[in-house]
Coordinates of C-alpha atoms in Angstrom, one line a residue:
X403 CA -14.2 10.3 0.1
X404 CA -12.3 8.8 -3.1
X405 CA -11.7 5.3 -2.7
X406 CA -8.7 3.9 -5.2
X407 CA -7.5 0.3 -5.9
X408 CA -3.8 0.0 -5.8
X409 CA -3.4 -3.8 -7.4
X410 CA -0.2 -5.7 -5.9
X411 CA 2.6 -6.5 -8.7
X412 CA 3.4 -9.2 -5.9
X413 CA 1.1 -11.5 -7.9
X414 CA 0.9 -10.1 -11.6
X415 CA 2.6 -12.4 -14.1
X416 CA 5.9 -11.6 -14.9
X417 CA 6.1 -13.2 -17.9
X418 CA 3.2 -10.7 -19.1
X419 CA 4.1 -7.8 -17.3
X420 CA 4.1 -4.7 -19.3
X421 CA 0.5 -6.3 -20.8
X422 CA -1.1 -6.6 -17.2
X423 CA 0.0 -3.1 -16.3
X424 CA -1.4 -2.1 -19.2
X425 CA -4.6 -3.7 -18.8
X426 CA -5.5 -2.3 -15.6
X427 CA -4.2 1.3 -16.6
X428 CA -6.6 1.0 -19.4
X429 CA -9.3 0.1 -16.9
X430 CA -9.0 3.0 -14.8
X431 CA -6.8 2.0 -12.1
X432 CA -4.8 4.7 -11.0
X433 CA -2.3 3.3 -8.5
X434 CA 0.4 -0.2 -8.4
X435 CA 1.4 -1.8 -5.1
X436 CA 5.1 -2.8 -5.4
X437 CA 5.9 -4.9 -2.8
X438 CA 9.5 -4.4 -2.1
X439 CA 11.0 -7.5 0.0
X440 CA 14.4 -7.9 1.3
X441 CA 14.7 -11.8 2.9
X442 CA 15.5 -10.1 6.5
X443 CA 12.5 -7.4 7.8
X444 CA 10.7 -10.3 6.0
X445 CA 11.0 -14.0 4.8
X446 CA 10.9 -13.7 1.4
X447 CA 12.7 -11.9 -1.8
X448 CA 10.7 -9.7 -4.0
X449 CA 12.2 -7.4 -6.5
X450 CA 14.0 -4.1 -6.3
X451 CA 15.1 -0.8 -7.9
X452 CA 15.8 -2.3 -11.1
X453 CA 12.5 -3.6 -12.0
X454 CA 10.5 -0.7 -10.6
X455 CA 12.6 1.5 -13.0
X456 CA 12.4 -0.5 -15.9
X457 CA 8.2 -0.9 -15.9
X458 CA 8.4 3.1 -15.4
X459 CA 8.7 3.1 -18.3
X460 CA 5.5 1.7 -19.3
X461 CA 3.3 3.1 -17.2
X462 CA 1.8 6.0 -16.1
X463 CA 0.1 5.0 -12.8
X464 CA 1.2 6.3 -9.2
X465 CA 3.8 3.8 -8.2
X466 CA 3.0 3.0 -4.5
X467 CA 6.1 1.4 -3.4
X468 CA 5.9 -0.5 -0.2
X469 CA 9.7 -1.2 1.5
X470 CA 9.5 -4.4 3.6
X471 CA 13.0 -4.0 4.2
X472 CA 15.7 -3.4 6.7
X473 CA 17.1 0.4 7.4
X474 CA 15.0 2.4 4.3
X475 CA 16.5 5.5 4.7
X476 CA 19.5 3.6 3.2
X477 CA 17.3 3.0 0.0
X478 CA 14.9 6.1 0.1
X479 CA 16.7 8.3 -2.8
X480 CA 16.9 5.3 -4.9
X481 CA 13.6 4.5 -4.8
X482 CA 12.7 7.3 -5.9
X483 CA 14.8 8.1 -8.5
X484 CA 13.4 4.5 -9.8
X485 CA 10.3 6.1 -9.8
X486 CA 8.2 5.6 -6.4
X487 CA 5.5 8.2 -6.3
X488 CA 4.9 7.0 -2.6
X489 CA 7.6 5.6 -0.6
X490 CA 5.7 3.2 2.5
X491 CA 8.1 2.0 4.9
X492 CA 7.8 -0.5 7.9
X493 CA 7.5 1.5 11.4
X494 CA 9.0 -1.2 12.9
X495 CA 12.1 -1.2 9.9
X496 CA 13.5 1.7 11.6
X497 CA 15.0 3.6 14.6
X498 CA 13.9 6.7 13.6
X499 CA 10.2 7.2 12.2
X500 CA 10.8 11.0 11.6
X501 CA 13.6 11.0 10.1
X502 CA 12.9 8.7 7.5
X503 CA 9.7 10.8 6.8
X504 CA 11.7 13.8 6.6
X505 CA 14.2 12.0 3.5
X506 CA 11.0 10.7 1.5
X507 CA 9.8 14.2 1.6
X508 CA 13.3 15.7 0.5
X509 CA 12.8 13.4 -2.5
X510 CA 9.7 15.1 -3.4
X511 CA 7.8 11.4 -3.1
X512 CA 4.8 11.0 -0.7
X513 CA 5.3 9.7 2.6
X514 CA 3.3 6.1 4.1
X515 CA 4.0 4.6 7.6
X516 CA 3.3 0.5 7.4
X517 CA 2.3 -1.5 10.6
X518 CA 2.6 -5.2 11.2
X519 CA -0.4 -7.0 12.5
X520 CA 1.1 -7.2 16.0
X521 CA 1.9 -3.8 16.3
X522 CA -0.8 -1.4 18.0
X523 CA -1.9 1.0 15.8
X524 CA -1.3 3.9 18.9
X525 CA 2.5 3.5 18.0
X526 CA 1.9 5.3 14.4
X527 CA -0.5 8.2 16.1
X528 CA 2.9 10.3 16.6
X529 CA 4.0 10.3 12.6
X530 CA -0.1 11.0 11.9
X531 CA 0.5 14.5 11.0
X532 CA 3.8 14.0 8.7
X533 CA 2.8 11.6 6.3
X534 CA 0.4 11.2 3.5
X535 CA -0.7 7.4 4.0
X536 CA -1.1 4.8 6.3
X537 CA -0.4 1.2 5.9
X538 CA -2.4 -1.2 7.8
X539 CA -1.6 -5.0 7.2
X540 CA -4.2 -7.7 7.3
X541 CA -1.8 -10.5 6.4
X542 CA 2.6 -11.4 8.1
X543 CA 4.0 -8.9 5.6
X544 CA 6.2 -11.1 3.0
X545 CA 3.9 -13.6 1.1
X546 CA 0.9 -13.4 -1.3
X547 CA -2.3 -14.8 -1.2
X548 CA -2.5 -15.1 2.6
X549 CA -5.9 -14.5 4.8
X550 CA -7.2 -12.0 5.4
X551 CA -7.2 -10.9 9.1
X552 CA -10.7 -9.7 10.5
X553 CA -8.7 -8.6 13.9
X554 CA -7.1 -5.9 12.3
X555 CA -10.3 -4.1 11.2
X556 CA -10.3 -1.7 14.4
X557 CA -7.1 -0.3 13.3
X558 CA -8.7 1.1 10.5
X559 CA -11.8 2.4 12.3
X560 CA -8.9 4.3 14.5
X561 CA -6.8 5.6 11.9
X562 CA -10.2 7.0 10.2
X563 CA -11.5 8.6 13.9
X564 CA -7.8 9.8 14.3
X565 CA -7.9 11.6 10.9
X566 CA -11.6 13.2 11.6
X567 CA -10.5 14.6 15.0
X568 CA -7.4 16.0 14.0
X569 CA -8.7 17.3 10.7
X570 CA -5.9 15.8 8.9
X571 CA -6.0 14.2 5.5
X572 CA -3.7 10.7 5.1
X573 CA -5.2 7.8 3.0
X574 CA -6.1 4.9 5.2
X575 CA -4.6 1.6 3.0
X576 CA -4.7 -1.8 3.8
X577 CA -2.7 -4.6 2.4
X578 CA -3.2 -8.4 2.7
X579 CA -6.1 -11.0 1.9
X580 CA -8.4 -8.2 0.4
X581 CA -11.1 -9.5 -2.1
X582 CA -14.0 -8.6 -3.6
X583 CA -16.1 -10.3 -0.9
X584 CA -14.5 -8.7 2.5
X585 CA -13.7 -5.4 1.0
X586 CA -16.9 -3.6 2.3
X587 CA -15.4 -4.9 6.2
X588 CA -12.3 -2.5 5.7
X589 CA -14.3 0.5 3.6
X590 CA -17.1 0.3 6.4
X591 CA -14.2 1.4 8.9
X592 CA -12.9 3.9 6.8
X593 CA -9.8 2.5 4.2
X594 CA -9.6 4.3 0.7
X595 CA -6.9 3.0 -0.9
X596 CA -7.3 -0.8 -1.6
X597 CA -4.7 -3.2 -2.0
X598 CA -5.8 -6.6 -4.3
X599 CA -3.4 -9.3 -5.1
X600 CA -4.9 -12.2 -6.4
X601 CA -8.1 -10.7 -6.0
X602 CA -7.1 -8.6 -9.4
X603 CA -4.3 -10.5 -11.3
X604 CA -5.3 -13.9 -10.0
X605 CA -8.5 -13.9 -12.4
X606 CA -9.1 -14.8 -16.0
X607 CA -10.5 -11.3 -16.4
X608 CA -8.4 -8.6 -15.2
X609 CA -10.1 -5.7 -16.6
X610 CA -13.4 -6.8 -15.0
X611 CA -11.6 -7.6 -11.7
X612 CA -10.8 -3.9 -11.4
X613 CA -14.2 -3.0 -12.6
X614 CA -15.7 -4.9 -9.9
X615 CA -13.7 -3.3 -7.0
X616 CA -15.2 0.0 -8.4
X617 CA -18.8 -0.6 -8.8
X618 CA -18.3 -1.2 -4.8
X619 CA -16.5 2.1 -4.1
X620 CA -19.4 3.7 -6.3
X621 CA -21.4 3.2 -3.0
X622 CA -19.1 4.6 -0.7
X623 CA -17.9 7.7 -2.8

């Protein structure tokens, strides 16, 4: 299984931006967590569709856009003319799972369903065989550097069984608290694409932070 670290803008420096992406394009990570926040699905303000189209720019990495907003079908084509590779909205952001699917996919962008930590992962089990990724949070969607949140770990383990018995072929993310130290509790269970915050732009040494993620994918790979 290929295992991929998806390092979350959410806590790069923005007054060093273009170098940061740079530096962990250059060390072989291929994906970047946007964190898109509205104020209303969740307590906080982010950025938006003009940032993610200006650092398109200068990158080359698969932007992994994660709406933690209100109604996304309103924002779905926008996204992705900003540049979204994957387009992950909140299951509970809309009324209508499916058809929100069905508009990323018009875009040509990949599909993700997100869940909340209070939601029961048996709610997404209907969208399993539309989209391309899974979201599972291990934090309150809306703020960095939170805890991570051990209780969410079966979710994964499900979504991973779910996939093997209906021979289907999502990615299993997880956002929220991941570090170097509990990231072998979510791979164990079955995640392969690894959201980092802090745990990548919060160190001195970006490049190694990156590198260190990898050397433990190397043993599940």
């Amino acid at each position: 299984m290929a295992i991929y670290l998806s390092p979350s803008m959410l806590s790069i420096d923005f007054t060093k931006i273009g170098e940061q992406l740079a530096i962990i394009e250059q060390a072989g990570t291929p994906y970047i967590h946007l964190d898109v926040m509205d104020g209303v699905f969740v307590p906080n303000i982010s950025f938006g569709i003009p940032v993610i189209k200006g650092i398109r720019k200068a990158s080359n990495m698969i932007f992994d856009a994660h709406l933690m907003i209100v109604e996304p079908e309103k924002y779905v084509e926008e996204f992705r003319k900003a540049g979204a590779d994957i387009i992950n909205f909140h299951l509970e952001a809309t009324q209508d799972p499916k058809k929100v699917i069905d508009l990323i996919h018009s875009t040509g962008a990949k599909a993700g369903i997100t869940i909340k930590p209070n939601t029961p992962v048996e709610a997404v089990k209907p969208y399993l065989r539309d989209v391309e990724m899974v979201l599972v949070m291990t934090v309150e969607p809306g703020f960095g550097g939170q805890k991570f949140m051990e209780n969410q770990v079966p979710k994964i383990h499900q979504l991973a069984m779910w996939k093997k018995e209906m021979n289907l072929e999502y990615d299993v993310q997880v956002d929220g608290g991941i570090t170097q130290e509990n990231v072998k509790l979510v791979l164990d269970a079955g995640a392969n694409v690894i959201v980092a915050g802090s745990a990548v732009f919060g160190k001195e040494n970006i490049a190694k932070a990156c590198k260190d993620f990898f050397e433990i994918f190397k043993e599940y790979e």
